[in-house]
Structures are given as C-alpha cells and as structure tokens.
GROMACS .gro file of C-alpha atoms in nm:
model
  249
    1UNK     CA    1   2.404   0.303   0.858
    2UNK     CA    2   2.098   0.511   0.803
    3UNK     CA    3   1.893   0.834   0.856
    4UNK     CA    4   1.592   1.003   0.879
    5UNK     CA    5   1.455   1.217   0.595
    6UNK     CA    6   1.176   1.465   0.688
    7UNK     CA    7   0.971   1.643   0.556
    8UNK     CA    8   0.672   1.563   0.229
    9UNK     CA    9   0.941   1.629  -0.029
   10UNK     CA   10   0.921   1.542  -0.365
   11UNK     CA   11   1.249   1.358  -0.395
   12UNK     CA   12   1.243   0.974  -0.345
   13UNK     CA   13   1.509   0.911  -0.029
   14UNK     CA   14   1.734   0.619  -0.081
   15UNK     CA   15   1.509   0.296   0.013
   16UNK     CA   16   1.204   0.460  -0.170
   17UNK     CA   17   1.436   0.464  -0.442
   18UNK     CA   18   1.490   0.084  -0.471
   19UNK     CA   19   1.205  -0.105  -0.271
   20UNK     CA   20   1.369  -0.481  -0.386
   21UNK     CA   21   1.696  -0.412  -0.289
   22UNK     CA   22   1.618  -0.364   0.156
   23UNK     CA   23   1.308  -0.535   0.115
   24UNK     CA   24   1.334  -0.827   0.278
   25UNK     CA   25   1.664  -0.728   0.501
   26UNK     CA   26   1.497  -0.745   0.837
   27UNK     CA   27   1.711  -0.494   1.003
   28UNK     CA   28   1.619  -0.218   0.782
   29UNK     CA   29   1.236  -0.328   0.769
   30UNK     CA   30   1.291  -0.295   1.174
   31UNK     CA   31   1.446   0.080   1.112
   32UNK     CA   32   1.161   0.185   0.906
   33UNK     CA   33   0.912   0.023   1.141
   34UNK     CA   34   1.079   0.215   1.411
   35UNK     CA   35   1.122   0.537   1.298
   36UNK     CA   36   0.862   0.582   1.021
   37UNK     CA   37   0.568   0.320   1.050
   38UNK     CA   38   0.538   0.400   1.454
   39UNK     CA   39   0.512   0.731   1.441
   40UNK     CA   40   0.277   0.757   1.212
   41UNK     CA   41   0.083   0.499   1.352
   42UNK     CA   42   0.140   0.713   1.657
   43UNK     CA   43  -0.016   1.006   1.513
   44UNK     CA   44  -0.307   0.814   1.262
   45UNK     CA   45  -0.396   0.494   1.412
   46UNK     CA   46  -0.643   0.424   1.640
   47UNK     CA   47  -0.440   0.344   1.952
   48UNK     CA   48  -0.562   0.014   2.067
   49UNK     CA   49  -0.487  -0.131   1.711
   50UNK     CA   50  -0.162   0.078   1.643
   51UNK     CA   51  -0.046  -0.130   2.010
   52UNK     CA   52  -0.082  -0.436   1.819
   53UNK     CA   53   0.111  -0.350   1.504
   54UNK     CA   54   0.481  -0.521   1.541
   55UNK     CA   55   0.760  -0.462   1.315
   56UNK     CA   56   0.725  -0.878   1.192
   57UNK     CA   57   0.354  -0.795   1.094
   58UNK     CA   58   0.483  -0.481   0.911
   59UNK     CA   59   0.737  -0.692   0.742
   60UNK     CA   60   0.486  -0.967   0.636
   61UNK     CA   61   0.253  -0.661   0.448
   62UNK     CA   62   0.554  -0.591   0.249
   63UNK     CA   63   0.685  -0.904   0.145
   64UNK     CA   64   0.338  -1.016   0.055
   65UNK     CA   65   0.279  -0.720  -0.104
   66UNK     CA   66   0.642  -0.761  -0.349
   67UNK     CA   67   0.515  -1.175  -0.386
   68UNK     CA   68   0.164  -1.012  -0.502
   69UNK     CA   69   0.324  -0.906  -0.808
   70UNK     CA   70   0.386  -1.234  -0.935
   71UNK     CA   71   0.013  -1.349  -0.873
   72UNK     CA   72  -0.136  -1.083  -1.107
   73UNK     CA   73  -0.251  -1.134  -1.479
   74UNK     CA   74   0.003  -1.119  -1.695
   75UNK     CA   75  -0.112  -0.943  -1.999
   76UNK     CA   76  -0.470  -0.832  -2.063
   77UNK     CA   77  -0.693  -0.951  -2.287
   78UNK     CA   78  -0.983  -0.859  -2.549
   79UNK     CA   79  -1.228  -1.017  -2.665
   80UNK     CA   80  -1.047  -1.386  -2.523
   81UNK     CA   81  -0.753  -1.302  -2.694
   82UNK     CA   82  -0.367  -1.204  -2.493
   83UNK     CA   83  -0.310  -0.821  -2.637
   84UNK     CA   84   0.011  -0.644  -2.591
   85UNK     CA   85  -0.039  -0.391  -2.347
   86UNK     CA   86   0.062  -0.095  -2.567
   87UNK     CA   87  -0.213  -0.170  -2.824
   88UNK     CA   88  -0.469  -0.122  -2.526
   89UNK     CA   89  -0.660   0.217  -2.491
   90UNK     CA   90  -0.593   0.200  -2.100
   91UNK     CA   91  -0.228   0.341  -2.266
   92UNK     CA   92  -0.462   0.646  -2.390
   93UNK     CA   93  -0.529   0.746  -2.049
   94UNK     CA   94  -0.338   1.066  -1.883
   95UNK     CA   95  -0.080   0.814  -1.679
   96UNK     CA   96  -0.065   0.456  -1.695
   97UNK     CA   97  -0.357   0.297  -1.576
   98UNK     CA   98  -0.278  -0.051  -1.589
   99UNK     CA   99   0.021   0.049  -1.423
  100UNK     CA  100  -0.190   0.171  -1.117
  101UNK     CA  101  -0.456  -0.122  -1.104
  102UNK     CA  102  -0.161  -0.351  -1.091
  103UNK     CA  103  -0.024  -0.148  -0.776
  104UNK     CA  104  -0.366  -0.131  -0.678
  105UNK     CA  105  -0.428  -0.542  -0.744
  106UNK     CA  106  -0.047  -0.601  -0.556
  107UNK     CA  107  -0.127  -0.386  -0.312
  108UNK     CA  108  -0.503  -0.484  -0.181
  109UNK     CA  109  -0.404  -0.878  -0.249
  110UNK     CA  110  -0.136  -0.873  -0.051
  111UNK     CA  111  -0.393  -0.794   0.232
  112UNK     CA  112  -0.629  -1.014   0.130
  113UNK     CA  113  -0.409  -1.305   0.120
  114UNK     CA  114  -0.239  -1.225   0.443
  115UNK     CA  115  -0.551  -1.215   0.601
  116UNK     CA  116  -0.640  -1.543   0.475
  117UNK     CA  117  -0.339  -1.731   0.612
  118UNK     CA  118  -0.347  -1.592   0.918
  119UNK     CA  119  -0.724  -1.676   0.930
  120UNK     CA  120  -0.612  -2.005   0.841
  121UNK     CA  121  -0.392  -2.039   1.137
  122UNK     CA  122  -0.083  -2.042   0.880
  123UNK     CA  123   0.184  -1.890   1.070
  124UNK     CA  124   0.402  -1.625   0.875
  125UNK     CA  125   0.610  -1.440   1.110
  126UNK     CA  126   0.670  -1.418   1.459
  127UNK     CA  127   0.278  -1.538   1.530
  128UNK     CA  128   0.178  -1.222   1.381
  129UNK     CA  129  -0.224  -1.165   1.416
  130UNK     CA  130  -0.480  -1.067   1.168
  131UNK     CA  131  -0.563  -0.728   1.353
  132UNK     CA  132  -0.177  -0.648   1.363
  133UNK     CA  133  -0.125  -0.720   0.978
  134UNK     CA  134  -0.415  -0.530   0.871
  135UNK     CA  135  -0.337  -0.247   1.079
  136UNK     CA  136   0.055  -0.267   0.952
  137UNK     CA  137  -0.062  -0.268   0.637
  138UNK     CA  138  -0.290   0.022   0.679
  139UNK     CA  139   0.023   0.170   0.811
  140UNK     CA  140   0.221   0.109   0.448
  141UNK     CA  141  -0.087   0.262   0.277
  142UNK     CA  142  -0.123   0.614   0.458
  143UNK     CA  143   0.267   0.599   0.412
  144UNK     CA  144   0.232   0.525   0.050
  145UNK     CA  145  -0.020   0.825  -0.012
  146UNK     CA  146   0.158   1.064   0.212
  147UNK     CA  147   0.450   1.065  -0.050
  148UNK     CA  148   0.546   1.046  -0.494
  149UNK     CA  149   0.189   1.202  -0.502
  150UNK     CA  150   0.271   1.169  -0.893
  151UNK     CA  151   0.376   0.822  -0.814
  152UNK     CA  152   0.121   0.502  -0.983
  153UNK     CA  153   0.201   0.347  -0.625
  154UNK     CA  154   0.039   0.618  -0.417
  155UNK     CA  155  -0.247   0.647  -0.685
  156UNK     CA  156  -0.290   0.284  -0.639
  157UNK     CA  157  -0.293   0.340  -0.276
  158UNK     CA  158  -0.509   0.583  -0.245
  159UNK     CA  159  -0.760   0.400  -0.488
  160UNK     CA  160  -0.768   0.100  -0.245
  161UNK     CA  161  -0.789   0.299   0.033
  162UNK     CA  162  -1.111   0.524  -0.088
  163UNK     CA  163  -1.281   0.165  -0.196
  164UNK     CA  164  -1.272   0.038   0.148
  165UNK     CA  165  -1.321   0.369   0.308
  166UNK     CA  166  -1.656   0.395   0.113
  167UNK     CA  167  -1.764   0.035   0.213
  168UNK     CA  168  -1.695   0.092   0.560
  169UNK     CA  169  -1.376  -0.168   0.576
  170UNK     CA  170  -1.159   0.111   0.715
  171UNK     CA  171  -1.284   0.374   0.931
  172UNK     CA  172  -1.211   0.690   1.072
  173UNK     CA  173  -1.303   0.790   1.410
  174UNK     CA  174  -1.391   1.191   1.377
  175UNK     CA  175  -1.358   1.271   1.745
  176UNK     CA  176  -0.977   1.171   1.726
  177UNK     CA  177  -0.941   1.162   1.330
  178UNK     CA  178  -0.743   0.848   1.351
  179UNK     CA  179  -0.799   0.527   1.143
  180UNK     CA  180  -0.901   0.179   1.274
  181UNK     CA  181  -0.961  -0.152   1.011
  182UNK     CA  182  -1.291  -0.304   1.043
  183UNK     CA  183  -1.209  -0.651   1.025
  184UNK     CA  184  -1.569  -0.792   0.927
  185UNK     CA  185  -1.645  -0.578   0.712
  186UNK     CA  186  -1.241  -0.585   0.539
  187UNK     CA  187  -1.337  -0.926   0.460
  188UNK     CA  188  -1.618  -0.876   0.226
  189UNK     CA  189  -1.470  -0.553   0.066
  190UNK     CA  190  -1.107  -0.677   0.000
  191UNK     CA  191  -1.203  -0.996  -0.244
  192UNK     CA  192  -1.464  -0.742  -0.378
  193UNK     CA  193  -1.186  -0.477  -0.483
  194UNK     CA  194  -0.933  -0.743  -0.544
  195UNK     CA  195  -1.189  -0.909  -0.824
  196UNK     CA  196  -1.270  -0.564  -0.985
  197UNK     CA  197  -0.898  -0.505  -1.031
  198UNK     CA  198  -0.792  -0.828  -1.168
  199UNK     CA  199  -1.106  -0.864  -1.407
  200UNK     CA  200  -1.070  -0.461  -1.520
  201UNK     CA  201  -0.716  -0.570  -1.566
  202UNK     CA  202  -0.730  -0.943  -1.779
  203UNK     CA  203  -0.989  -0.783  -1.983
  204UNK     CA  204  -0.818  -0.385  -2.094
  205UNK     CA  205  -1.096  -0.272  -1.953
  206UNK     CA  206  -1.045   0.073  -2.028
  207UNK     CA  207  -1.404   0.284  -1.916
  208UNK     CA  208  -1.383   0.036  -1.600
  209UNK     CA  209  -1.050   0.129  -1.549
  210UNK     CA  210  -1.099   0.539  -1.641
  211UNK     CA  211  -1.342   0.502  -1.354
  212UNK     CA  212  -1.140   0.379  -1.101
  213UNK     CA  213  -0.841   0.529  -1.168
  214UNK     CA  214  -0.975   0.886  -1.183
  215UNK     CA  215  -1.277   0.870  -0.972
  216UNK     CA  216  -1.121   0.664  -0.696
  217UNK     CA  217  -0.780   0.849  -0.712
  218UNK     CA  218  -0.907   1.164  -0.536
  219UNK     CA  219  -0.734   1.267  -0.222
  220UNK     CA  220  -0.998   1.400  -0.027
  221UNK     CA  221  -0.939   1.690   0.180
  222UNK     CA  222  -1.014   1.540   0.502
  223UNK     CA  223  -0.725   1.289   0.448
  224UNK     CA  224  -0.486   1.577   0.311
  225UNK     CA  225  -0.534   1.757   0.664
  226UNK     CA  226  -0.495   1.427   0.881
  227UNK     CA  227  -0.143   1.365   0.672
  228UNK     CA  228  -0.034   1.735   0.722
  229UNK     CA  229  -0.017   1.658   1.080
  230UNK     CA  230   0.243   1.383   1.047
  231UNK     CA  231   0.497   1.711   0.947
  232UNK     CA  232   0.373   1.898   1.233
  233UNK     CA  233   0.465   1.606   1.410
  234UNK     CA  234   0.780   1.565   1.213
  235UNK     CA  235   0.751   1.205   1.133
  236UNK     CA  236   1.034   1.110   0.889
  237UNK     CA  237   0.936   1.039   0.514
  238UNK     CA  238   1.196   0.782   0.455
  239UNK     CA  239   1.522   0.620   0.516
  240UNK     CA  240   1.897   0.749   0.408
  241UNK     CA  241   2.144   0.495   0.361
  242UNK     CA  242   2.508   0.603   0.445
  243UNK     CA  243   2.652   0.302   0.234
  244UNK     CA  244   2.950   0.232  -0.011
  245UNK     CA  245   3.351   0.147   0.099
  246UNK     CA  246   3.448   0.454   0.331
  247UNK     CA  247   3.147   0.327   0.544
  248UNK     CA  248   3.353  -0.037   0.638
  249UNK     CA  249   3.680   0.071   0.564
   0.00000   0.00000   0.00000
C-alpha cells in the first residue's frame, strides 16, 4: 500500500529513504511513474516527448542508473598510484565531492549506456525507444533536483543537467518553459561529461573537481521558478509506504 507525499519538504518520504530496497519491484516503479514521473512530465516536458515516456523506459533509467554504480572507478589515483580516498584533498572540499562526481558519473552513464543499447537495437524493456528513455530519464533528473537540495544526488543532478544544458543536449523551449532532449546533440555531450567525471575521478582531481562541483552545482533561477510550479500544480514529492504486519494481517 502506498501514498502520495506533497509538497518540496525537506524530509526524505519512505522510498527516497531506501532507493535499493523498491528499486527494481515493478509495481512500485509503475506507482511512482504514475503519480510522480507523469505529472511532472505533465507540467515540464515538452509534450510530444513526455507522450512517449512509458513507465518500462522510466524503469530502465533507474536500474541502469543503480548498475552504473558498479561501472565506476573504484578508488582514485595520484600520480599512477590507488590512494585511499580520505588522504585525497577532494575530502577538503565543503561536502564530498567525490561523492557527487560519482552520482554525477552513475547518473549521466546510465544515460549514456542506455542510449547505446537501444541504439544498438538491444532490447531492454518492453521495446522501450531511445527518445522515451532519454526523456524518462530527464524525468528522474528534474525529480532528483526538485528535492534533498543538500543531498550529493541532487548536486550531482543538477551538475549533469547544467553540462548538457550549456552544450545544447537538453533544451528548454521559453514560450512554454518546458524541457525537450536533443538527441544529436545528447550524443556528443553525454560521453563528453561522462569522460570528465570518470578521469576527474581516477585521478583526485581536486581543482577539476572544485570546478565542477561548485561552478556546475548552481541552481539557476530560471529552473527554481519552472520547479515551483510542480507545487502549484501539486505534484507529489514521493511515495509513502503503509507496510509492516497489521497491513496483511
């Protein structure tokens, strides 16, 4: 069983709370699709692509996303040698920045990889399409800066997002002030970001990573007001689960 939350609280409702644990249940990716990724997609999204987003392409962004993870360096290095992370001056920084590259690295990958396949003709999910995964996972990013505005995730969200905004990858329309991927141009800047990350991480590159974590980490105030319509339009911030014995007993 599970409900809405509304509103751009700071509190993390239940399945923002523990990602791995629903992730790959396809019921509740299909309860989030329908009551959070929809509407936002209803109120953000251009409206052709948001038509082809499906809950399966929405599902496929995530799960590549979690597998992305696993495909990331492991440990930086310096000077050719594996350093343990807290030795690096990234660790200096304000927050975490290797934290946030490696959300940032998951999080762009994950599109760049699904974007592959399906260019490929590999066949993930339902015979999901490159326009509907990109624009599901454009979806999960305006979702993932919306909220945990403290969070590395939506830092690392927002950083991918301003890179490709700034190269033209993702666009926004300003007569309707809704957001459409530009798939030509997506695949030139998404291996281009995804590099940066991965070398900035494997090497503790800390000025390269001051630069992109604090420079690219800004939420302009164009985006703010386009997300403050999604509570005028009360669109739900996240899922509560209504779980534990007295629910099957």
């Amino acid at each position: 069983h599970a409900s809405v939350a509304r509103g751009s609280g700071a509190a993390a409702p239940t399945d923002r709370a523990f990602p791995t644990r629903h992730l790959i249940l396809r019921n509740v990716v299909q309860a989030r699709f329908d009551e959070l990724v929809a509407p936002l997609g209803d109120v953000l999204l251009d409206e052709s692509a948001a038509a082809a987003m499906t809950a399966s392409a929405y599902l496929n962004a995530q799960v590549l996303r979690a597998l992305s993870h696993g495909w990331l360096p492991a440990r930086p290095q310096v000077q050719g040698r594996r350093t343990p992370l807290e030795t690096l001056p990234l660790q200096a920084l304000p927050y975490n920045a290797f934290e946030v590259l490696a959300e940032a690295a998951a999080h762009a990958l994950s599109l760049h990889v699904g974007t592959y396949l399906l260019d490929q003709d590999a066949v993930l999910l339902d015979g999901d399409t490159p326009d509907g995964f990109a624009t599901a996972w454009l979806a999960s990013t305006l979702d993932a800066i919306r909220l945990d505005r403290d969070d590395p995730g939506h830092r690392a969200a927002l950083l991918v997002f301003n890179y490709l905004a700034e190269r033209d990858a993702l666009v926004r329309d300003p007569a309707t002030g809704r957001y459409r991927m530009d798939a030509e141009a997506q695949r030139v800047a998404v291996p281009e970001v995804v590099d940066l990350l991965f070398t900035a991480m494997r090497d503790g590159a800390a000025q390269t990573a001051t630069v992109l974590v604090e420079q690219q980490t800004q939420l302009a105030p164009l985006l703010a007001t386009d997300l403050e319509r999604l509570d005028a339009a009360e669109v739900p911030v996240g899922l509560v689960y209504d779980q534990g014995a007295r629910v099957l007993f």
